[in-house]
Tab-separated table of C-alpha atoms in Angstrom:
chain	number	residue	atom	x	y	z
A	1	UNK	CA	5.428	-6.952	27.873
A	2	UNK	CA	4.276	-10.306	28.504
A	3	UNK	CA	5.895	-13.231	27.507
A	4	UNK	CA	3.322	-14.553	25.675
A	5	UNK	CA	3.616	-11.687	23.211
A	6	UNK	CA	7.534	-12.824	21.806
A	7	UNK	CA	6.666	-16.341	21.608
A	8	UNK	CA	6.354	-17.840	17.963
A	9	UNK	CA	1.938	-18.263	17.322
A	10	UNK	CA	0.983	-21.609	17.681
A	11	UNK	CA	0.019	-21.394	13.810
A	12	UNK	CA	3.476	-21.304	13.298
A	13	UNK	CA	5.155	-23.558	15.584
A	14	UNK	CA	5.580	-26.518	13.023
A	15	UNK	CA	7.136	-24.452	10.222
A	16	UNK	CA	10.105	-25.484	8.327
A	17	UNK	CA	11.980	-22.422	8.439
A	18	UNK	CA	14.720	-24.096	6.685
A	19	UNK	CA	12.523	-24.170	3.482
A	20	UNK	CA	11.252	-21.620	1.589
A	21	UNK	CA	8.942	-20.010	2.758
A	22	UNK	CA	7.658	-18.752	-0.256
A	23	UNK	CA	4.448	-19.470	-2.059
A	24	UNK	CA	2.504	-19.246	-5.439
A	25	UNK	CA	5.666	-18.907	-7.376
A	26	UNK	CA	6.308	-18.672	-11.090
A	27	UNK	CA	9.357	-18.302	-13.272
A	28	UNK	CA	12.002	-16.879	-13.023
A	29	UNK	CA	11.282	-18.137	-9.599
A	30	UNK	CA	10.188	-21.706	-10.049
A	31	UNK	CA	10.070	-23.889	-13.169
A	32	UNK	CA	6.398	-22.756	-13.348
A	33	UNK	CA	5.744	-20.787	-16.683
A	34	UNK	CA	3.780	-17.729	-15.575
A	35	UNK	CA	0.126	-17.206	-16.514
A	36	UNK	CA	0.473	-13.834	-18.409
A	37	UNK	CA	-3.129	-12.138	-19.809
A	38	UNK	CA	-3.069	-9.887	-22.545
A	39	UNK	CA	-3.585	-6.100	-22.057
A	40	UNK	CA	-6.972	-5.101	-22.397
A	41	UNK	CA	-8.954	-8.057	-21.135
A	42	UNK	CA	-11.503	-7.214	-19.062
A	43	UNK	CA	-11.454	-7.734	-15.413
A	44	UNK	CA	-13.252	-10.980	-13.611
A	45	UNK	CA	-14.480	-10.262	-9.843
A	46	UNK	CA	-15.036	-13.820	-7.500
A	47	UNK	CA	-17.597	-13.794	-5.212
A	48	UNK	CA	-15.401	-14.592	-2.361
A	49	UNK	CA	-11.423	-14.708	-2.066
A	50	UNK	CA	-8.760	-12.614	-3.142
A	51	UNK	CA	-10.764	-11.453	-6.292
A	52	UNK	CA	-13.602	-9.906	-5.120
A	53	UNK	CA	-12.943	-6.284	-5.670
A	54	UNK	CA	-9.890	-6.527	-7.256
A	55	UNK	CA	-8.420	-8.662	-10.416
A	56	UNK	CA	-4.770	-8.044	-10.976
A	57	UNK	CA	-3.467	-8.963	-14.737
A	58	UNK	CA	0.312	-9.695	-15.671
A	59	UNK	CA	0.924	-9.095	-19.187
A	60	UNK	CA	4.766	-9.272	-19.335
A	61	UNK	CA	8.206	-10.249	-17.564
A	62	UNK	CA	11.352	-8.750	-17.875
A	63	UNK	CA	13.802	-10.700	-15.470
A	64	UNK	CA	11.735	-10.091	-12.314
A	65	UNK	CA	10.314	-6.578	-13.544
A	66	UNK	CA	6.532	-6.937	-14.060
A	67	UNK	CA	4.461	-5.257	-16.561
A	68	UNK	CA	0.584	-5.528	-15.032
A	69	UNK	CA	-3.057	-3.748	-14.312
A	70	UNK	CA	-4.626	-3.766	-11.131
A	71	UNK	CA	-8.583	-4.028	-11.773
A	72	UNK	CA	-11.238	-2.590	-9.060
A	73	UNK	CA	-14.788	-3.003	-9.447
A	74	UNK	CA	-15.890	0.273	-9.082
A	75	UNK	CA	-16.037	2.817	-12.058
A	76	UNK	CA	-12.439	4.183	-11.565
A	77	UNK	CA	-9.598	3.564	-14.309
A	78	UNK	CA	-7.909	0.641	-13.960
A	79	UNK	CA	-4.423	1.096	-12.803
A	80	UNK	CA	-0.789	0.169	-14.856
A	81	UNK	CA	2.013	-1.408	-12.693
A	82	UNK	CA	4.355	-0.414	-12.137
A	83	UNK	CA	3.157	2.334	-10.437
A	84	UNK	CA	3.927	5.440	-7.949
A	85	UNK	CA	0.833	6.808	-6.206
A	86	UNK	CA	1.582	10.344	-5.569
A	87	UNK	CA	0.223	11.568	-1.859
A	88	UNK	CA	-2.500	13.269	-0.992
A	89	UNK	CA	-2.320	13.622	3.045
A	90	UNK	CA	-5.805	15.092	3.655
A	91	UNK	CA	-7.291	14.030	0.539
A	92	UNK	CA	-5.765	16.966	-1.926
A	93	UNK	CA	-2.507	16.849	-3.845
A	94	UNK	CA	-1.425	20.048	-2.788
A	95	UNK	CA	-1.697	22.429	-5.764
A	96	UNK	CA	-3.273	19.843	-7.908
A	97	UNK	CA	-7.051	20.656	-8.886
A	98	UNK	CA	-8.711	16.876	-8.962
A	99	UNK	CA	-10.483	17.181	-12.490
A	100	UNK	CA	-6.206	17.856	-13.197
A	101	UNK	CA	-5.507	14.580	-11.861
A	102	UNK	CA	-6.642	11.898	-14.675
A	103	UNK	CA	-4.868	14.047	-17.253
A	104	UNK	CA	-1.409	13.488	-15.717
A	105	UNK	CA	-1.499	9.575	-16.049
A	106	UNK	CA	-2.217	9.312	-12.430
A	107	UNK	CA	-5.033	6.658	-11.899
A	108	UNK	CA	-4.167	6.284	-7.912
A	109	UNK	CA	-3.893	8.585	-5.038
A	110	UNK	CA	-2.810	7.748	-1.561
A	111	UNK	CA	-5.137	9.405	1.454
A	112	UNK	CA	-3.923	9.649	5.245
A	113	UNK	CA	-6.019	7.795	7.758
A	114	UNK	CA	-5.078	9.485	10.932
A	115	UNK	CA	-5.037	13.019	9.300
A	116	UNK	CA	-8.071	12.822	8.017
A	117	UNK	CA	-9.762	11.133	11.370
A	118	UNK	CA	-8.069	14.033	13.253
A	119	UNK	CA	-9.522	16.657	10.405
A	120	UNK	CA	-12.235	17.069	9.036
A	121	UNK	CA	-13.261	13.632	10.552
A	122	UNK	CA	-13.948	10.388	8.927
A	123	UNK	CA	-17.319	9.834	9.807
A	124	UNK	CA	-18.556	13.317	8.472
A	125	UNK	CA	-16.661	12.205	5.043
A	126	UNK	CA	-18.751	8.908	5.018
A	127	UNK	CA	-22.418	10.139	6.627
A	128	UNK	CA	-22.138	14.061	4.603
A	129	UNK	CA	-20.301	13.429	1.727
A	130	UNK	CA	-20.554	9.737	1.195
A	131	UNK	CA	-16.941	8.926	0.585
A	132	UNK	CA	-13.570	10.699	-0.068
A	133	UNK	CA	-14.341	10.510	-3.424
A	134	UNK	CA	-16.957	12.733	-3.239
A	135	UNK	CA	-15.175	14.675	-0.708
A	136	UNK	CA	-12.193	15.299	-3.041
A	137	UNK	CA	-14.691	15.807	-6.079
A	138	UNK	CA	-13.002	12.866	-8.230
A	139	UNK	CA	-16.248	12.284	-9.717
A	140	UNK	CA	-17.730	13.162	-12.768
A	141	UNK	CA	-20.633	12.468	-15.314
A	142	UNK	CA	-20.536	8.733	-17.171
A	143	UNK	CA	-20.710	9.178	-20.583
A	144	UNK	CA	-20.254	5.216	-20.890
A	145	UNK	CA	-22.973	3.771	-22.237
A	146	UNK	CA	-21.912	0.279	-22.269
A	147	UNK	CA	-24.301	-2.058	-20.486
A	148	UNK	CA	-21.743	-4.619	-20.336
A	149	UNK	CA	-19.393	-3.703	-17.637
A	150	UNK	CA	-19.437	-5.774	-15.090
A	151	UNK	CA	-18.556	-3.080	-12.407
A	152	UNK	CA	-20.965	-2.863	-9.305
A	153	UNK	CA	-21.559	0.123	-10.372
A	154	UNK	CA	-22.995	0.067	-13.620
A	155	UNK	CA	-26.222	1.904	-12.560
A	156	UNK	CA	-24.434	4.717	-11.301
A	157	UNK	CA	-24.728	7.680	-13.480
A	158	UNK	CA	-21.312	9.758	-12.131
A	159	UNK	CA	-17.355	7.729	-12.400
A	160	UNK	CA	-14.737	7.731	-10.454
A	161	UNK	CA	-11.608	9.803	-11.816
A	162	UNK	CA	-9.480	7.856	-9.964
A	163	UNK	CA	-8.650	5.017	-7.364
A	164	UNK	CA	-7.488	5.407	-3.510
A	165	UNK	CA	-5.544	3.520	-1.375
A	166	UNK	CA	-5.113	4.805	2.284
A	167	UNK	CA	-2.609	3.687	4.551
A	168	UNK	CA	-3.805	2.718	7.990
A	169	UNK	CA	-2.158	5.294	10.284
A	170	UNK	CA	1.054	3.159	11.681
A	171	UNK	CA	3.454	5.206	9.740
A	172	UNK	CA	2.523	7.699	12.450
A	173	UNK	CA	4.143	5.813	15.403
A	174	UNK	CA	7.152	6.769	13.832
A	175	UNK	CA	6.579	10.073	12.727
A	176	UNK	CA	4.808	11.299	15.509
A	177	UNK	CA	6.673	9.291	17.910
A	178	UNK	CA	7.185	12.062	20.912
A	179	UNK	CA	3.526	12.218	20.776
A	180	UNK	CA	2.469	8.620	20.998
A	181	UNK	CA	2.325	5.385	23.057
A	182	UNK	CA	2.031	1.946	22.048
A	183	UNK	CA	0.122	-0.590	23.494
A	184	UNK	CA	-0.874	-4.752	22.658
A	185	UNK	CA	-4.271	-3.049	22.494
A	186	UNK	CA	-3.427	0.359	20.584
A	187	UNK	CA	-1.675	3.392	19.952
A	188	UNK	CA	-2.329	6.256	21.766
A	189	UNK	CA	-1.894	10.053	19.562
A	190	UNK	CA	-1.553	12.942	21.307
A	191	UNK	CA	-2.645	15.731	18.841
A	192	UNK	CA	-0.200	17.882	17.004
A	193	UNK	CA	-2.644	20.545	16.897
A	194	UNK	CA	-4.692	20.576	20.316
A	195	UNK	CA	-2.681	20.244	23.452
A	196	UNK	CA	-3.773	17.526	26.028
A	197	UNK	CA	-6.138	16.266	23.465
A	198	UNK	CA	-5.140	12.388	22.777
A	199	UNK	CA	-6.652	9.972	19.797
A	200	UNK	CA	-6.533	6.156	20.646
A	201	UNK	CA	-6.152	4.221	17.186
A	202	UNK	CA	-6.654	0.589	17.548
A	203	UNK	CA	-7.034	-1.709	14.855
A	204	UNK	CA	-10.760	-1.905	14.981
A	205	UNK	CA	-10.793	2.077	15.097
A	206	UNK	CA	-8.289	2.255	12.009
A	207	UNK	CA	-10.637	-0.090	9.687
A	208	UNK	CA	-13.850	1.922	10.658
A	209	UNK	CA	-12.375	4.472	9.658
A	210	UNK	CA	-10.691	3.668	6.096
A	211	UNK	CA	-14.607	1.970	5.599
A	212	UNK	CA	-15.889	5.458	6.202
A	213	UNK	CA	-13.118	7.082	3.551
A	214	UNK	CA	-14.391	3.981	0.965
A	215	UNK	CA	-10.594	3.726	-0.503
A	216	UNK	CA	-10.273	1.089	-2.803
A	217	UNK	CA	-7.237	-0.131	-1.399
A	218	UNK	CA	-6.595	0.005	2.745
A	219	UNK	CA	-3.786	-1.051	4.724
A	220	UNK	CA	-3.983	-2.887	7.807
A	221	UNK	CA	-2.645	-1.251	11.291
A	222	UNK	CA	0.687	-2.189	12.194
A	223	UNK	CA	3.847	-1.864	14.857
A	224	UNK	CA	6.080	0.328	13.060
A	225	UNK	CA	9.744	1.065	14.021
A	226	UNK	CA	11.976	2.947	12.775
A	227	UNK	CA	14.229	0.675	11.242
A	228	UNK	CA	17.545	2.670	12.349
A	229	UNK	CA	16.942	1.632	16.149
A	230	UNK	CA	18.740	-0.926	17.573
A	231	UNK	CA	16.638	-2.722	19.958
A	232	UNK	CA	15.762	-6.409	18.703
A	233	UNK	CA	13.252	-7.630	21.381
A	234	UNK	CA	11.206	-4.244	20.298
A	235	UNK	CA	11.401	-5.267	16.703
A	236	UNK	CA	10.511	-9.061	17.383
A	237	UNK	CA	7.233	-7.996	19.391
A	238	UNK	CA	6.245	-5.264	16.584
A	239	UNK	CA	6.399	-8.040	14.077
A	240	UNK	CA	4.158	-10.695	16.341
A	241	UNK	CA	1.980	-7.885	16.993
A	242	UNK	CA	1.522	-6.859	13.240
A	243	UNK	CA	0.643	-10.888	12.937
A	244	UNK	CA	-1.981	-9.944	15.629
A	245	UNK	CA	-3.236	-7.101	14.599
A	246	UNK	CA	-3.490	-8.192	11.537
A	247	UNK	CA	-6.413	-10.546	12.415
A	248	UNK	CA	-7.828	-7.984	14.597
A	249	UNK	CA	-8.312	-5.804	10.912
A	250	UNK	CA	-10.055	-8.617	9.349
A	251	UNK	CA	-12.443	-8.808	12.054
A	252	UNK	CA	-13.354	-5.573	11.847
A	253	UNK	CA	-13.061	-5.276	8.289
A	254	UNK	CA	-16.871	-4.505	7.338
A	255	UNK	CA	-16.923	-3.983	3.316
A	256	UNK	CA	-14.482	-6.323	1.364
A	257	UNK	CA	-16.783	-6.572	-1.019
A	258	UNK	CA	-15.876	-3.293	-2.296
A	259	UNK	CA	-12.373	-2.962	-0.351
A	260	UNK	CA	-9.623	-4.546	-0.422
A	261	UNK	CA	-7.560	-5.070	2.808
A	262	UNK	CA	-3.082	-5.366	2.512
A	263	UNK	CA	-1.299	-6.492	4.962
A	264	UNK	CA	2.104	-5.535	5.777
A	265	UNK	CA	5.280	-7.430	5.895
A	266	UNK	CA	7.207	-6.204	8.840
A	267	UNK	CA	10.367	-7.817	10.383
A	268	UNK	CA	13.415	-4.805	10.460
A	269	UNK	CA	16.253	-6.043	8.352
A	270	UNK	CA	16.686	-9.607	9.540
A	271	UNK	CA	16.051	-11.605	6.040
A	272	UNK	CA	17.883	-14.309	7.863
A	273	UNK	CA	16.509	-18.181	7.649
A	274	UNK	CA	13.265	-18.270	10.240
A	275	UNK	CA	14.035	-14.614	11.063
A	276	UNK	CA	11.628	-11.376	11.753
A	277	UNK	CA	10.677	-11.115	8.163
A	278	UNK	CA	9.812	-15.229	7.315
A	279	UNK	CA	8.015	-15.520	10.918
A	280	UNK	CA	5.935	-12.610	9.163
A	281	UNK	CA	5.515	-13.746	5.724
A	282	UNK	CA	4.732	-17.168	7.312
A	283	UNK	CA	2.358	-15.766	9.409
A	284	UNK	CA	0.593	-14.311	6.245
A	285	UNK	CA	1.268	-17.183	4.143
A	286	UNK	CA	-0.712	-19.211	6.930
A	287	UNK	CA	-3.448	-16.401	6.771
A	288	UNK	CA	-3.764	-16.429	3.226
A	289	UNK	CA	-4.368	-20.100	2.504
A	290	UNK	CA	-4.905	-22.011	5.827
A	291	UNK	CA	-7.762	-20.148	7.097
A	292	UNK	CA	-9.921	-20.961	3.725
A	293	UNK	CA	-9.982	-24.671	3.600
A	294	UNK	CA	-9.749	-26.474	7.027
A	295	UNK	CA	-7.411	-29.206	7.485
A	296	UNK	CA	-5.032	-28.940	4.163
A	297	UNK	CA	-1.516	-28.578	4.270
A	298	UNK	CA	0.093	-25.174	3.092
A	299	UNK	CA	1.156	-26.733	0.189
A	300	UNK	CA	-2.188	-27.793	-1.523
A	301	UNK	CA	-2.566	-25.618	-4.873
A	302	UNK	CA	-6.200	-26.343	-4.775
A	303	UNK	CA	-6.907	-23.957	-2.042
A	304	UNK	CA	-9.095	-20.778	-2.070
A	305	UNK	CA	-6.264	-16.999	-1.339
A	306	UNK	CA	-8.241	-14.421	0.430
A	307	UNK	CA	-5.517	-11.388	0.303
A	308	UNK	CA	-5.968	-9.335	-2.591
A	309	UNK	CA	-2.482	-7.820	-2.549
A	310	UNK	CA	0.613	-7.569	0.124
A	311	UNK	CA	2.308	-4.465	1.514
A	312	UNK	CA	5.974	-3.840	2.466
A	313	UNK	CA	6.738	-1.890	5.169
A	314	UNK	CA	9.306	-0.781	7.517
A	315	UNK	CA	11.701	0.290	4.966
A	316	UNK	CA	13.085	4.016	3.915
A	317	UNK	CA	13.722	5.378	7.118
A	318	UNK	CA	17.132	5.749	7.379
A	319	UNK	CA	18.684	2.336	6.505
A	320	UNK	CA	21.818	1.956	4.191
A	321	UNK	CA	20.212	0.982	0.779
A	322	UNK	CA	22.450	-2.049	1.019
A	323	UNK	CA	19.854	-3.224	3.727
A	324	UNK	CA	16.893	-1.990	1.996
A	325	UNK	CA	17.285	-3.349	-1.090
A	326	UNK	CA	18.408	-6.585	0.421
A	327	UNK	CA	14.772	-6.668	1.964
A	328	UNK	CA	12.993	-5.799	-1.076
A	329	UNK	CA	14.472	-8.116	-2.515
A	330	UNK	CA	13.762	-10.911	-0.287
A	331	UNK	CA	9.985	-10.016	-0.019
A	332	UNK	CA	9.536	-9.839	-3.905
A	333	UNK	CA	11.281	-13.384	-3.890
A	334	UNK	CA	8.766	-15.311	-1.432
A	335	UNK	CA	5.415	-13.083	-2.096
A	336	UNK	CA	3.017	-14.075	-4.165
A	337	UNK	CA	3.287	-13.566	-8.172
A	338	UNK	CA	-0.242	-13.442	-8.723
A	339	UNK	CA	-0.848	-10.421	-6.367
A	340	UNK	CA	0.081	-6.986	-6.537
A	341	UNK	CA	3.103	-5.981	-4.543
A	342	UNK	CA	2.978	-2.589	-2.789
A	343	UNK	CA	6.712	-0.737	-1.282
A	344	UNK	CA	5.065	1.739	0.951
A	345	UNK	CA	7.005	4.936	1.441
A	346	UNK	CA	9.369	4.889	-1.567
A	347	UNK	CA	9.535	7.728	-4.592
A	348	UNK	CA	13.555	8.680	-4.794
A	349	UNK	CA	13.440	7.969	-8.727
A	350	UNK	CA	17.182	5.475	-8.122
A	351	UNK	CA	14.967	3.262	-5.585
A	352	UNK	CA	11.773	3.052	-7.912
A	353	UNK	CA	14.175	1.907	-10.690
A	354	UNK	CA	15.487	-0.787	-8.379
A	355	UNK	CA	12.899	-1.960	-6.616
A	356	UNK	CA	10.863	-1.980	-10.054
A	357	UNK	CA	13.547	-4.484	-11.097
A	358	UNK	CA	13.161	-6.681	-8.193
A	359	UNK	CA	9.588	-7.427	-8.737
A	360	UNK	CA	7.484	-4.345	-6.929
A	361	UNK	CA	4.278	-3.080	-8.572
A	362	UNK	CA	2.677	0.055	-6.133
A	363	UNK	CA	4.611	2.554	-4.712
A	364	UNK	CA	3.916	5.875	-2.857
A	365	UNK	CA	6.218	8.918	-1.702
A	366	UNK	CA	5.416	12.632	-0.417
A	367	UNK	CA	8.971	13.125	-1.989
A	368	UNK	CA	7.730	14.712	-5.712
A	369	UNK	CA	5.092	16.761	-4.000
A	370	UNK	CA	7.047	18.130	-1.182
A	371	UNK	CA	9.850	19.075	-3.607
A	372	UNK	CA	7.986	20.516	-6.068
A	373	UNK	CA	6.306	22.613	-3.300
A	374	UNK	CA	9.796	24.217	-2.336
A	375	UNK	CA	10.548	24.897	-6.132
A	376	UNK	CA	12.366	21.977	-7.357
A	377	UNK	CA	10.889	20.135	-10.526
A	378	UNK	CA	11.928	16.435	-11.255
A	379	UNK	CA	12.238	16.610	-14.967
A	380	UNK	CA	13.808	13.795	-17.811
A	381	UNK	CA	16.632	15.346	-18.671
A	382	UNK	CA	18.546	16.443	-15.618
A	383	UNK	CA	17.011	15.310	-12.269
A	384	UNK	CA	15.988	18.556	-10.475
A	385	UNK	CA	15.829	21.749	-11.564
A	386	UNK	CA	15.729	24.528	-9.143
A	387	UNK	CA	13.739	26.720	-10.485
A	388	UNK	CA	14.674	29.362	-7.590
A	389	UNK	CA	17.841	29.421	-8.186
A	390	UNK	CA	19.198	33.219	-9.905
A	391	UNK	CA	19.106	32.662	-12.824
A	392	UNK	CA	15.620	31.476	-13.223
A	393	UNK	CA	14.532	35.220	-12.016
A	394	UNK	CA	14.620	37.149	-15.301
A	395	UNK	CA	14.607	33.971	-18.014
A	396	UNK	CA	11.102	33.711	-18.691
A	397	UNK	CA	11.039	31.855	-21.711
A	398	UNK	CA	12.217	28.525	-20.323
A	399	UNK	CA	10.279	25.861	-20.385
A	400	UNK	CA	10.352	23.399	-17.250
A	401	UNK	CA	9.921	20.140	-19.551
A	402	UNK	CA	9.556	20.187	-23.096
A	403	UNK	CA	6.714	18.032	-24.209
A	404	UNK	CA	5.545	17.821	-20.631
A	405	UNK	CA	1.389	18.389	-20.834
A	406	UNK	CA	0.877	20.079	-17.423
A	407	UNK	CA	-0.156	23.490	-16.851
A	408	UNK	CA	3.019	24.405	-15.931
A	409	UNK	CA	5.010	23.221	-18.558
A	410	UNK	CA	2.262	23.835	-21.386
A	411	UNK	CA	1.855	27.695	-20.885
């Protein structure tokens, strides 16, 4: 490790770390009244900035609880916040047929990068089928006849059934951690399905391929650690590195015009004043506004945002929820009001209550699709119900959830 790497960016060497560090911040957080938009206005797309291919609305405040829509400018639904996005690793909910999708309230799916690189291959997703979209078949005829929209595309005679986000692959260094190696310049995969066979994922190879997917959302690549180690010069580097790699995403970045690129808030559990998590959300504060307008301070309202939305990461593996929700907390409290916040990793229904109260918007789990997979339903009125336990074997006229429109519950 060179030294070089756990020293503080120049950017961010004449920080006040003993101020906030927070910025664009509205009431309850400031005296500043919020600027709320009423549901149903239609969406306005800049031609540069934070705006350009997505337009996030808030309609209402409750405490810190935000009622919003998240805009895209593609011919997808637009998307109520707060809201889970359910997991689709290689571009399927397992089980889930994708004209089944829009009719369970469920305008956003999440799509794995480094599955889907590893199989069937990004680039034959982009150059045979021309997007996951396709791919998935979340497309159907438009029946829309309005010439008003002002959607890119309006021309298009087929819509989208619903929006995708895909994360960037980090996740990966934890969960395939016996079968990887990180470096400044990348992480190194050695397949889970071909032995000897390795995949090298920088952040340049990461981008290329969430361009060739075409999800509306992508994540930037990050260090990830699992946050139940206990080694704190790892954790500083992996949140200097996210800073850097970071930069190295929005180089490569080659269509935010139509996609819009999150970074992720890293920093373990150290909230403290000018600790892991404010170097980080300094760093992005710097990258947000600084990098528009030469030669302002970070303090001058008048300057252009370029990040469409902001990411949360490094959280629900393992930690006491003391600690996580102390750092959910603390990133809803500095983070921008006027983008979309997104808790990545998170479905246990206590923690999206929660963290919903704090001030989250997005959130995404494989928790209600695993379960359900082994025979557990999540249903109003009781938490889980195991439907293989006994005495499900010779009832057969239960019904899983009353009033429930799925297949399952509706037949």
């Amino acid at each position: 490790v060179k030294p070089e790497w756990m020293e503080l960016p120049p950017e961010l060497e004449a920080v006040d770390f003993t101020k906030s560090i927070a910025w664009d911040k509205y009431q309850p957080y400031s005296d500043t009244p919020p600027v709320l938009t009423p549901l149903d206005t239609p969406p306005v797309f800049a031609s540069s900035g934070h705006q350009r291919a997505l337009c996030f609305h808030l309609h209402a405040l409750d405490g810190r609880a935000r009622a919003g829509t998240i805009h895209f400018n593609n011919s997808a639904p637009p998307v109520p916040t707060p809201r889970f996005m359910p997991v689709g690793t290689k571009g399927t909910l397992k089980g889930v047929l994708p004209e089944d999708i829009p009719n369970m309230d469920c305008p956003m799916i999440l799509a794995n990068t480094y599955h889907l690189a590893l199989q069937p291959g990004t680039e034959l997703i982009d150059t045979v089928f021309g997007g996951l979209p396709n791919f998935m078949g979340g497309q159907e005829e438009n029946t829309n006849t309005d010439t008003t929209t002002t959607n890119n595309n309006k021309s298009n005679k087929r819509r989208r059934l619903f929006n995708l986000l895909t994360d960037s692959g980090g996740f990966q260094m934890v969960s395939l951690a016996a079968l990887s190696v990180v470096t400044e310049d990348a992480v190194v995969f050695e397949s889970p399905y071909t032995k000897g066979q390795c995949m090298t994922l920088r952040p340049e190879d990461s981008i290329r391929c969430q361009n060739e997917i075409g999800a509306d959302v992508i994540m930037q690549l990050d260090d990830v650690i699992s946050s139940v180690q206990n080694d704190t010069n790892r954790f500083r580097l992996a949140t200097l590195r996210t800073l850097r790699w970071y930069d190295r995403c929005v180089q490569a970045h080659a269509k935010p015009d139509t996609q819009n690129l999150y970074p992720i808030l890293q920093g373990h559990l150290d909230t403290s004043p000018g600790g892991l998590r404010e170097i980080c959300l300094a760093g992005f504060r710097h990258r947000d506004i600084v990098t528009s307008t030469e030669g302002n301070n970070d303090d001058d309202d008048n300057k252009r945002r370029t990040i469409p939305g902001f990411a949360v990461g490094g959280l629900a593996g393992g930690e006491s929820k003391e600690d996580f929700w102390k750092v959910v907390d603390h990133a809803c409290r500095h983070l921008p009001d006027n983008r979309p916040r997104y808790l990545m990793g998170v479905g246990y229904p206590l923690d999206l209550v929660v963290c919903t109260a704090l001030g989250i918007d997005q959130y995404d789990c494989v928790y209600p699709t695993r379960t359900a997979r082994f025979g557990s339903a999540m249903v109003d009125q009781g938490g889980l119900l195991k439907l293989k336990q006994h005495e499900f074997a010779t009832q057969t006229d239960i019904v899983i959830m009353k009033d429930c429109p799925c297949c399952a519950c509706s037949r």
